Short mmCIF file of C-alpha atoms and ligand atoms in Angstrom, two decimals:
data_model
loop_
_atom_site.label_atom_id
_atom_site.label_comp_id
_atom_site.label_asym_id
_atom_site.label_seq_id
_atom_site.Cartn_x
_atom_site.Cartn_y
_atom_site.Cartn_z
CA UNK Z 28 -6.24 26.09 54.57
CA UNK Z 29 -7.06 23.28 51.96
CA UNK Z 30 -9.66 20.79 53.67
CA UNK Z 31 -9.48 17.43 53.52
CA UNK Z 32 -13.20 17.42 52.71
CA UNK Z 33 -15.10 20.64 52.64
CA UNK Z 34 -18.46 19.48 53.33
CA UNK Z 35 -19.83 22.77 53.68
CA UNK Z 36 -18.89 23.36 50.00
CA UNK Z 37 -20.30 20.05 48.38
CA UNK Z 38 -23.43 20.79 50.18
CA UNK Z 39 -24.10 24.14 48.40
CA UNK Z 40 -22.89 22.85 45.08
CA UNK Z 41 -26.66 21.61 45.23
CA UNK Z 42 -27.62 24.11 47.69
CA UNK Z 43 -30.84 25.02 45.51
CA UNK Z 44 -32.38 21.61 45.15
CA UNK Z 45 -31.57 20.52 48.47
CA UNK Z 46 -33.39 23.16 50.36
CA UNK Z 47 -36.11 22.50 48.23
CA UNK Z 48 -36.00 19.15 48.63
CA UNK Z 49 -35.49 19.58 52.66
CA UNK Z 50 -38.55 21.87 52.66
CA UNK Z 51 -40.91 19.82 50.48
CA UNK Z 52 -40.58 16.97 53.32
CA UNK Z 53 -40.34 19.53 56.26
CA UNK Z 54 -43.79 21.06 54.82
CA UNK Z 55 -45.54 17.31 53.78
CA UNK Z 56 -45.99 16.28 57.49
CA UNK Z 57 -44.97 12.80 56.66
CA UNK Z 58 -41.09 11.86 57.35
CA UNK Z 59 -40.70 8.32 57.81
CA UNK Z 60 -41.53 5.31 55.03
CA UNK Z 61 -43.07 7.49 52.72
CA UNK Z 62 -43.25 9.03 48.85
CA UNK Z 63 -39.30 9.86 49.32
CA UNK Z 64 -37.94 6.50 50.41
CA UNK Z 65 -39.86 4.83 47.88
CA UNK Z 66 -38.61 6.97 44.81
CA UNK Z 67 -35.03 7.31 46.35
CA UNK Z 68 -34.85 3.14 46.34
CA UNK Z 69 -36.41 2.65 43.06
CA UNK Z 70 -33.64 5.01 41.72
CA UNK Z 71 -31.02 4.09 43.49
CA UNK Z 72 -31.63 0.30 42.30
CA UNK Z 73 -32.08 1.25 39.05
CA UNK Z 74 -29.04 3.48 39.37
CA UNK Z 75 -26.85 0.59 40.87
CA UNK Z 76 -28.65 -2.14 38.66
CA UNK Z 77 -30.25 -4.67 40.98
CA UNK Z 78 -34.07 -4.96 41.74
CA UNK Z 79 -34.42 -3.82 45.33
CA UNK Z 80 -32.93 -1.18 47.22
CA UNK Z 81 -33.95 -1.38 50.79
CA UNK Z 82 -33.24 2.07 53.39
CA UNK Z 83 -31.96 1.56 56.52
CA UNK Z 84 -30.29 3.76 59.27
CA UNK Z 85 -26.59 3.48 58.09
CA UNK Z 86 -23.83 1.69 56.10
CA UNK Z 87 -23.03 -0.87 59.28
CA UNK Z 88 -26.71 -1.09 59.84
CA UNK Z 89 -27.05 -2.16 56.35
CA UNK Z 90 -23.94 -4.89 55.99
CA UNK Z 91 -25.40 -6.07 59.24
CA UNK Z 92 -28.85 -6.56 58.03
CA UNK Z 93 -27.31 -8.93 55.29
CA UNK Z 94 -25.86 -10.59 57.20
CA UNK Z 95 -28.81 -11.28 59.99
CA UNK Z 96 -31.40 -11.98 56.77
CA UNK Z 97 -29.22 -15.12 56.39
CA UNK Z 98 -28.99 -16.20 59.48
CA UNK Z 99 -32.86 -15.51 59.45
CA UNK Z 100 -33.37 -17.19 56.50
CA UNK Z 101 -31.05 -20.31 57.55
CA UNK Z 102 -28.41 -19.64 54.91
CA UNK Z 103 -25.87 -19.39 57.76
CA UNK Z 104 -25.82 -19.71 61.58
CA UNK Z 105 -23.67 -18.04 64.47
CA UNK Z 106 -20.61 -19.82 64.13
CA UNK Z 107 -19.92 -19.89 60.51
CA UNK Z 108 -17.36 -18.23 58.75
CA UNK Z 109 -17.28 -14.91 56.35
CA UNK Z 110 -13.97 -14.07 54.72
CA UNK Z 111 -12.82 -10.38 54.80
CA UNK Z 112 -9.84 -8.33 54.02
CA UNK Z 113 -7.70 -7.32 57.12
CA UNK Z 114 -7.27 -3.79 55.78
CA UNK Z 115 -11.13 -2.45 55.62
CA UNK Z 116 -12.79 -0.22 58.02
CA UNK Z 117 -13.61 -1.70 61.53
CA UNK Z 118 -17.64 -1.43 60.37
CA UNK Z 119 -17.46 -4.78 57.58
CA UNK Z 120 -16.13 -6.54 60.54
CA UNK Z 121 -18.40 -5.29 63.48
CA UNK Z 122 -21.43 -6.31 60.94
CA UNK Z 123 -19.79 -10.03 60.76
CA UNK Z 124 -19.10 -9.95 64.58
CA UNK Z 125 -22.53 -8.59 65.68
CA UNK Z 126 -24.27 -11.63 64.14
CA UNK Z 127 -21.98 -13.93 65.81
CA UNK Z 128 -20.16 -15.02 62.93
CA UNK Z 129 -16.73 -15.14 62.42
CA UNK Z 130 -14.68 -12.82 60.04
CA UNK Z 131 -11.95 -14.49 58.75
CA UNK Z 132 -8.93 -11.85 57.55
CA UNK Z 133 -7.61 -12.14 54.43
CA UNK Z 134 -4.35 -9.80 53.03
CA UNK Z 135 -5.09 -7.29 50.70
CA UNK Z 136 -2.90 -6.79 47.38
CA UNK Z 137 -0.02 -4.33 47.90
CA UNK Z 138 -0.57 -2.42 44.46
CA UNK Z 139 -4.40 -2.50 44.78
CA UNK Z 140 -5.53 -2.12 48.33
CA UNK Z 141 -8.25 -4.80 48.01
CA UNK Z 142 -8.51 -8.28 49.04
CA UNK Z 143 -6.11 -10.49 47.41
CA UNK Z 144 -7.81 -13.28 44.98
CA UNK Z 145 -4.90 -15.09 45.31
CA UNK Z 146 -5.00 -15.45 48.74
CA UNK Z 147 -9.34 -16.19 49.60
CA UNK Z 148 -9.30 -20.13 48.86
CA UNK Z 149 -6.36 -20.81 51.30
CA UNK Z 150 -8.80 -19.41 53.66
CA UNK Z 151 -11.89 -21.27 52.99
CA UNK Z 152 -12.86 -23.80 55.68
CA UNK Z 153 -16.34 -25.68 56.00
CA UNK Z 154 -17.98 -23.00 58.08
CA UNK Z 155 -17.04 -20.48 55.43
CA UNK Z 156 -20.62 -19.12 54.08
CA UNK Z 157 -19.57 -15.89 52.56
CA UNK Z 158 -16.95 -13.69 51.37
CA UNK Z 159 -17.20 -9.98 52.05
CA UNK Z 160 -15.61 -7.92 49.61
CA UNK Z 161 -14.61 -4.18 50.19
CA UNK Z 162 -14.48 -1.43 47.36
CA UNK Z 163 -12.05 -0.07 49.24
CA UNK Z 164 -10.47 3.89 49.00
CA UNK Z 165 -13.74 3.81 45.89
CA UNK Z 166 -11.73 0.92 43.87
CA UNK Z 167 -13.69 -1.98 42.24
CA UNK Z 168 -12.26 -5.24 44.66
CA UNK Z 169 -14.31 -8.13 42.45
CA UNK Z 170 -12.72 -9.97 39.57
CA UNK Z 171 -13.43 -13.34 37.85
CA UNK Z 172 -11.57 -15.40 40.15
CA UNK Z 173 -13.42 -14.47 43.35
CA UNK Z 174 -16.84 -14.98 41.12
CA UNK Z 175 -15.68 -18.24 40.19
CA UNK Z 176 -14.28 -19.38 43.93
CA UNK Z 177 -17.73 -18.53 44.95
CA UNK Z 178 -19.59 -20.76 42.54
CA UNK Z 179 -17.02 -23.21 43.46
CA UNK Z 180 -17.37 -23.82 47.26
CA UNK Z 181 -21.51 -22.11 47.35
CA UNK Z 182 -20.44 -19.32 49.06
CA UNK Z 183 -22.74 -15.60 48.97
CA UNK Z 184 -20.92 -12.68 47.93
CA UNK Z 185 -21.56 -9.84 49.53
CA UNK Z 186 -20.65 -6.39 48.91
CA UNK Z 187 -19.25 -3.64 51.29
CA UNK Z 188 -19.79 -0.67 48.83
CA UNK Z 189 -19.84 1.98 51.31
CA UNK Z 190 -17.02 3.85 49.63
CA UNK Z 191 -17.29 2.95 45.63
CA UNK Z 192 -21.13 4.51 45.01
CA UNK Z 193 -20.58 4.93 41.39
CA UNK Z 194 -17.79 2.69 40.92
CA UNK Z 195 -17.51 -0.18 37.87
CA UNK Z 196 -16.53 -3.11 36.85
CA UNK Z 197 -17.14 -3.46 33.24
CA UNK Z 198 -20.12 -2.35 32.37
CA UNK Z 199 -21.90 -2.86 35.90
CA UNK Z 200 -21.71 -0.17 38.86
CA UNK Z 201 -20.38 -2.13 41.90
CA UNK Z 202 -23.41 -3.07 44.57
CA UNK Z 203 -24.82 -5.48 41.63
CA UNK Z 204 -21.73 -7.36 41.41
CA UNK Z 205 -22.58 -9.77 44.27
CA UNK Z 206 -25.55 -11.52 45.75
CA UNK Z 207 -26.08 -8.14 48.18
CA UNK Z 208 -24.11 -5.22 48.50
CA UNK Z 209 -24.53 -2.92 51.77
CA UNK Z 210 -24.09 0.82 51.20
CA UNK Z 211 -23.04 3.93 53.62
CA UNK Z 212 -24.23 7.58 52.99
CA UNK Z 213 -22.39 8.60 55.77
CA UNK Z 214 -21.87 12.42 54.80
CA UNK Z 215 -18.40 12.27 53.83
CA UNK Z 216 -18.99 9.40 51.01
CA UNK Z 217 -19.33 9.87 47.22
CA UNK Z 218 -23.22 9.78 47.79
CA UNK Z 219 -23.24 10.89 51.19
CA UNK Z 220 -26.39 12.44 53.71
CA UNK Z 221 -26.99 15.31 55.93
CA UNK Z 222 -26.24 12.84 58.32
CA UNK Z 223 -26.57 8.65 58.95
CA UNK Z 224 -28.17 6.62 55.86
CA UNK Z 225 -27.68 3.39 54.47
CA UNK Z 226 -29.19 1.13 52.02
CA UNK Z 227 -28.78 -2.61 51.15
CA UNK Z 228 -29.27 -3.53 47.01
CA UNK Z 229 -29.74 -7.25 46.08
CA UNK Z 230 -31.68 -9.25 43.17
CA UNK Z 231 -33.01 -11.99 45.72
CA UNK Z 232 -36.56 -10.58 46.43
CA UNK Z 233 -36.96 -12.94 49.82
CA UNK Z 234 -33.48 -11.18 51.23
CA UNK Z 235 -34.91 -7.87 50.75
CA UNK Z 236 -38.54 -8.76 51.85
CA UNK Z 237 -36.61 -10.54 55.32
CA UNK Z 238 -34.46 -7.19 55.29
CA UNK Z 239 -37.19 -4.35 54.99
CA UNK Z 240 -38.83 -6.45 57.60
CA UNK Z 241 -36.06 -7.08 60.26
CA UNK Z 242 -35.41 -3.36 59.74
CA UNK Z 243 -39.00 -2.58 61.07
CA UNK Z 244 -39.03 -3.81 64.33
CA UNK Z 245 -39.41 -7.16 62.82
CA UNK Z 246 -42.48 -6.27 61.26
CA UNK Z 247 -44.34 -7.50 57.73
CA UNK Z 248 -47.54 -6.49 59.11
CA UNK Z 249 -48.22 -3.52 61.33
CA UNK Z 250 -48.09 -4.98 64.67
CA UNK Z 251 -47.55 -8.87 63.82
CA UNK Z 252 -43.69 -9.52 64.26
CA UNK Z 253 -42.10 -12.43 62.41
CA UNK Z 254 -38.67 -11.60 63.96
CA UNK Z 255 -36.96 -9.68 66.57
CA UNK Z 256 -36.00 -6.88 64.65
CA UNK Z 257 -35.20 -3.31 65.05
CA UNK Z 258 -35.92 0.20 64.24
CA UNK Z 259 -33.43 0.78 61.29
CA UNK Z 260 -35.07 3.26 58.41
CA UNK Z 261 -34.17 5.35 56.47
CA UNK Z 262 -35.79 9.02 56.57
CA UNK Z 263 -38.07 10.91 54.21
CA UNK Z 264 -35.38 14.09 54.75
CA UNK Z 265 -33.13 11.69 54.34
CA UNK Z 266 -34.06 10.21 51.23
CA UNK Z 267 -34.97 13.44 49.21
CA UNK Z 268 -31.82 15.03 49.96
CA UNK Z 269 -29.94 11.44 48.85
CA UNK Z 270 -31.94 11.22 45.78
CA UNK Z 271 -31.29 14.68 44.22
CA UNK Z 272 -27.21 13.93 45.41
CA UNK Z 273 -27.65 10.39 42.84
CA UNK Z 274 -29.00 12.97 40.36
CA UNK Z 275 -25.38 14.38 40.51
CA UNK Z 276 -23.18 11.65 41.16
CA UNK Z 277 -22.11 10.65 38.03
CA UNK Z 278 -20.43 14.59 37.68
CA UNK Z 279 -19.18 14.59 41.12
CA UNK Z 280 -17.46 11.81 40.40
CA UNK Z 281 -16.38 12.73 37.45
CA UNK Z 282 -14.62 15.88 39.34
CA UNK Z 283 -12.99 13.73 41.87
CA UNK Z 284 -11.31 11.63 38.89
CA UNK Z 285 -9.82 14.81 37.28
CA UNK Z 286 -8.30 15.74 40.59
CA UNK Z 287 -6.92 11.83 41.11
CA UNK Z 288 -5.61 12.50 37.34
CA UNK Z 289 -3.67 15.70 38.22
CA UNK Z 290 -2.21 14.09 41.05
CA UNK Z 291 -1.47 10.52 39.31
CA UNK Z 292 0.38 12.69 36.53
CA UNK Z 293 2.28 15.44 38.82
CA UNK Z 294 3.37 13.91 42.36
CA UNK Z 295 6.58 12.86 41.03
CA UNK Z 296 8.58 12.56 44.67
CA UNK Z 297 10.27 9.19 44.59
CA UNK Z 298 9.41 9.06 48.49
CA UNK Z 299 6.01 8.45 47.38
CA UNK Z 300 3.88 5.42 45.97
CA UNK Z 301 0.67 6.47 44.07
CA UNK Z 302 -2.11 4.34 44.51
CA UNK Z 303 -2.62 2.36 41.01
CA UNK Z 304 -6.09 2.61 38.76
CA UNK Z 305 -7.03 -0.20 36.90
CA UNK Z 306 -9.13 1.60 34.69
CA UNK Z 307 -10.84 5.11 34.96
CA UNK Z 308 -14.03 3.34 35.56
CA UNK Z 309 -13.52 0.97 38.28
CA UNK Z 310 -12.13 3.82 40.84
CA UNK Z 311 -13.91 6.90 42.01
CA UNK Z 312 -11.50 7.99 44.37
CA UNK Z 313 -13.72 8.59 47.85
CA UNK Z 314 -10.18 8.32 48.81
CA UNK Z 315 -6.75 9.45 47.38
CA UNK Z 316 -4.19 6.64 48.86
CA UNK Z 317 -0.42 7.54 48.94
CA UNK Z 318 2.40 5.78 51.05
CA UNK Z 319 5.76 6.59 52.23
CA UNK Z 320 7.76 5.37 54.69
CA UNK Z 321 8.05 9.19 56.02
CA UNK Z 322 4.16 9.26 56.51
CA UNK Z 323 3.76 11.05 59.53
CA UNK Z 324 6.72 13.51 58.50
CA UNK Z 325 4.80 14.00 55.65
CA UNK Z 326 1.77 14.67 57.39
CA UNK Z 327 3.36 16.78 59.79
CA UNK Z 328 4.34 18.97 56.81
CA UNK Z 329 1.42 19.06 55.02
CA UNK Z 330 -0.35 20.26 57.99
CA UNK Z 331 2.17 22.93 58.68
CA UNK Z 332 2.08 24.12 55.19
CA UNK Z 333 -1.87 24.62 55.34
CA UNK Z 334 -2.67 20.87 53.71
CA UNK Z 335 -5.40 18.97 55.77
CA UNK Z 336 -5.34 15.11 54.86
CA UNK Z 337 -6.27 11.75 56.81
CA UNK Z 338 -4.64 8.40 57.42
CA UNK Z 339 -7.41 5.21 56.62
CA UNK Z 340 -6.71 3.68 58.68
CA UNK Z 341 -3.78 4.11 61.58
CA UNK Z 342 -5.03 0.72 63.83
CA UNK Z 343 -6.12 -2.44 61.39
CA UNK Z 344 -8.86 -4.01 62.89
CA UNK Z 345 -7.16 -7.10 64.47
CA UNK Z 346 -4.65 -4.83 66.33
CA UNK Z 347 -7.90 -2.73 68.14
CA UNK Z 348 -8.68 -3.59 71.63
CA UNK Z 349 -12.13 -4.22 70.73
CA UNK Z 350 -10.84 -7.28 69.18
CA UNK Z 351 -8.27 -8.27 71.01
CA UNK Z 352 -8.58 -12.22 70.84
CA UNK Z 353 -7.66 -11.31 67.52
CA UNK Z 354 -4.43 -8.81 68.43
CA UNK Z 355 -1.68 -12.15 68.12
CA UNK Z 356 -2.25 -12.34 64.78
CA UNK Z 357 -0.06 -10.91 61.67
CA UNK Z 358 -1.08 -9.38 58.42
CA UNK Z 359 2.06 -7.97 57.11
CA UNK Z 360 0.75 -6.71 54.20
CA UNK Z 361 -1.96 -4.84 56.19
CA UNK Z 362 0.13 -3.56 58.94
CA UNK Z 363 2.51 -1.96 56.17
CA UNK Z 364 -0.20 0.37 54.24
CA UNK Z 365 -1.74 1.21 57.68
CA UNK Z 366 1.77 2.39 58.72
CA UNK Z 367 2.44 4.02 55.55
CA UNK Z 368 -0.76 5.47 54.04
CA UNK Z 369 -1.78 9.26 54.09
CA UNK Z 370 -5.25 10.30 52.19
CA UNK Z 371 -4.98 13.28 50.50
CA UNK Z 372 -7.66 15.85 49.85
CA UNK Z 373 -10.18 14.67 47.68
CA UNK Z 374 -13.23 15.63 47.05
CA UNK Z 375 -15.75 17.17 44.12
CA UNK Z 376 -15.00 20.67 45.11
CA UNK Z 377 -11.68 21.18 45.56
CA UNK Z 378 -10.30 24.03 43.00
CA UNK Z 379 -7.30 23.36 40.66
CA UNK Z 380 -5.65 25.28 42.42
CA UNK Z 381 -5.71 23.88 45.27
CA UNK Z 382 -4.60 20.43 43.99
CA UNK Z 383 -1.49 22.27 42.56
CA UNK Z 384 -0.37 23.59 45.49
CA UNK Z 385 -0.87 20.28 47.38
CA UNK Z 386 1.23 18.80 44.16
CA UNK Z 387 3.99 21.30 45.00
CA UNK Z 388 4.12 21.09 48.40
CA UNK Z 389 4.10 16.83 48.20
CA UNK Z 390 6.97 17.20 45.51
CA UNK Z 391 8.57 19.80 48.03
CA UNK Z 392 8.93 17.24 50.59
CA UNK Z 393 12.54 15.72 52.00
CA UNK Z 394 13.24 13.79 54.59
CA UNK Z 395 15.59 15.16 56.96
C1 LIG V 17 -18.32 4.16 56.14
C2 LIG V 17 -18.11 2.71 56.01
C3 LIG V 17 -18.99 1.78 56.59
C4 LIG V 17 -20.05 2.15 57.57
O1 LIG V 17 -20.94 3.08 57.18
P1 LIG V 17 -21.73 3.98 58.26
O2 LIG V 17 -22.82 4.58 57.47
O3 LIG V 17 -20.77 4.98 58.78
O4 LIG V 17 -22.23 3.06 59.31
C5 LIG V 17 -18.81 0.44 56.30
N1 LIG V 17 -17.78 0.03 55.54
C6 LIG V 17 -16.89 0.88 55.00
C7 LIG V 17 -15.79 0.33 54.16
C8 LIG V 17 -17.01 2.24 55.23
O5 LIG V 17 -16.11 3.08 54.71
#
C-alpha cells in the first residue's frame, strides 16, 4: 500500500538524532520551560525571521493566543471583526470564535486555493480589526495588495502558517510576513512533533511578552497573575525533537517539491486540475491538491488500487453543525474545491517509485 503519510518512515529518517535528542531530556530531569524550549525558539525565530518565537501547546492554541493578546492588550474587543477565507481548516476559525470575535468568510481564488485579494476590502466593515491569512495546502497566501489594504484601513495581519513551515515569499519564509503568525507541529505537518506543539512568531516584543504570559496560567511572575490565563507550553521533549526536525527542513522540503514536480509534469488526465505553483519557493506542498468532478470515483479507485490519499476538507466550515448560525450562507467558490479536491500522497519519504505508480494509476483513471 502507498500511505498517504508514512509517519513511521519520516520519523526514522532522523531516527538517530531523535532518540538522542528524546533521551538527553528523558535523562536531564527537567521537561517543561527549560534549555530545549529556549534554543528551539531562538532557532525557530531566527529560522522564520522574526524576533520572538513563543511555545505553546498546539497550532489552535497558538492562533488563539494572538488573538486573546489583543484583546488583552485592547487592540480589539469581543465583537469585532477578523476576515478569513471560507476554505481553511475549522482551527483559524475556532481561534477567532473562542475569543468572541467574529470571523468574517472571505472566497478563496479558484487557481490558488488562498484567500482572494480581490475580494478582502468588500468585506471590511468598522469592527474589522484583522485579517487572518492561511498558507493554505503549504502555498504562500500574502501579496502586496493585502499588505497595502492593511496599512490602509489599520488592520493586524496575522498569519495561520500551520501548513507552509518553510514556505516564501520573496526572500522571507512565511510567519514573518505579518504582524504574528501562529504555527502547528501537529505530527503530520512539514515541521511536525511526536505529538501536539505549537508556536506563535511576531516582531512586537509586548505581544509576545502578553503571549508567553497568558500561556502560563497568566503568569509574569511565579505566582502573581496579570491575567486569566492557561496552561499552554510547549515541552522540553517536545522542543528537542522539533529543533533537530528545523535542522532538516529545508531538505525535507526540498523532497516533497521533487515529488509535487513529478506529479505537476506527469498527471496528464484531462479529468484532473493540478493545483498551480507560483514559484518553487512560495509552495512546500504539506499538501498535494487535485480536483475532479469524479472525486470520490477517483478516490474509490485509488484506494482499490493500493493508493491511500485524503480530501481537505469534505465539510467547509460554515456548512458544520458547530457553526450552524453560519450554515445559510454560500461560498460557491469554497463549496466547489471542497466537493472536488482529493490530496494525494505527499510527503518527504515517499520513493519514486511510488509517485510513478500513483502517476499511472491517476492517468489510468475513466469515468464510467
Ligand atoms: C493543523 C492546523 C491548525 C491547528 O493546528 P493544531 O496543532 O492541530 O491545533 C490550524 N490551522 C491550519 C490551517 C491547520 O492546518
Amino acid at each position: 500500500m502507498i500511505k498517504f503519510l508514512d509517519l513511521e518512515k519520516v520519523t526514522a529518517s532522523h531516527g538517530t538524532e531523535i532518540n538522542e535528542a528524546v533521551n538527553r531530556v528523558v535523562n536531564s530531569g527537567w521537561y517543561l520551560q527549560g534549555k530545549e524550549n529556549e534554543k528551539f525558539e531562538k532557532n525557530f525565530a531566527a529560522y522564520i525571521g522574526t524576533d520572538y518565537a513563543i511555545g505553546c501547546g498546539n497550532g489552535l492554541d497558538a492562533l488563539y493566543w494572538i488573538l486573546r493578546a489583543y484583546i488583552e492588550l485592547g487592540v480589539m474587543a469581543p465583537g469585532d471583526e477578523v476576515i478569513v477565507p471560507a476554505n481553511t481548516y475549522i482551527a483559524s476559525i475556532l481561534a477567532i470564535t473562542d475569543n468572541g470575535l467574529v470571523p468574517v468568510l472571505v472566497e478563496p481564488s479558484l487557481r490558488t486555493y488562498q484567500i482572494d485579494p480581490e475580494k478582502i476590502e468588500e468585506a471590511i466593515t468598522p469592527k474589522t480589526k484583522a485579517i487572518m491569512i492561511v498558507h493554505l495546502y503549504g502555498q504562500n497566501a500574502y501579496t502586496e495588495k493585502i499588505g497595502d489594504i492593511c496599512r490602509k484601513y489599520n488592520l493586524k495581519l496575522i498569519e495561520d502558517n500551520a501548513q507552509a513551515h518553510g514556505c516564501k515569499y520573496g526572500d522571507r519564509h512565511t510567519g514573518s510576513l505579518g504582524d504574528a503568525a501562529g504555527h502547528s507541529f501537529y505530527p503530520g505537518k512539514n515541521l511536525g512533533a511526536l505529538g501536539d506543539a505549537g508556536a506563535v512568531t511576531t516582531n512586537d516584543k509586548l505581544l509576545a511578552d502578553t503571549i508567553r504570559s497568558l500561556a502560563n496560567y497568566g503568569s509574569q511572575k511565579k505566582y502573581v497573575f496579570k491575567y486569566r490565563g492557561r496552561n499552554s507550553r510547549l515541552d522540553e521533549i517536545q522542543a528537542a525533537v522539533l529543533d533537530v526536525k528545523l535542522r532538516h527542513l529545508d531538505e525535507d522540503n526540498e523532497k516533497r517539491k521533487r515529488v509535487a514536480e513529478k506529479y505537476l509534469k506527469e498527471i496528464k488526465n484531462p479529468l484532473i486540475t493540478l493545483p498551480e505553483v507560483q514559484d518553487r519557493d512560495a509552495h512546500v506542498f504539506h499538501i498535494f491538491p487535485i480536483r475532479t468532478k469524479y472525486r470520490n470515483q477517483l478516490q474509490e479507485y485509488l484506494t482499490n488500487n493500493g493508493v491511500q490519499t485524503n480530501i481537505h476538507y469534505p465539510i467547509p466550515p460554515h456548512k458544520q453543525e458547530c457553526y450552524s448560525h453560519m450554515n445559510h450562507l454560500s461560498f460557491p467558490i469554497t463549496e466547489k474545491i471542497h466537493a472536488e479536491e482529493l490530496s494525494l500522497p505527499m510527503s518527504p519519504v515517499l520513493t519514486e517509485e511510488e509517485v510513478s505508480d500513483v502517476i499511472r494509476l491517476i492517468n489510468d483513471f475513466k469515468v464510467k
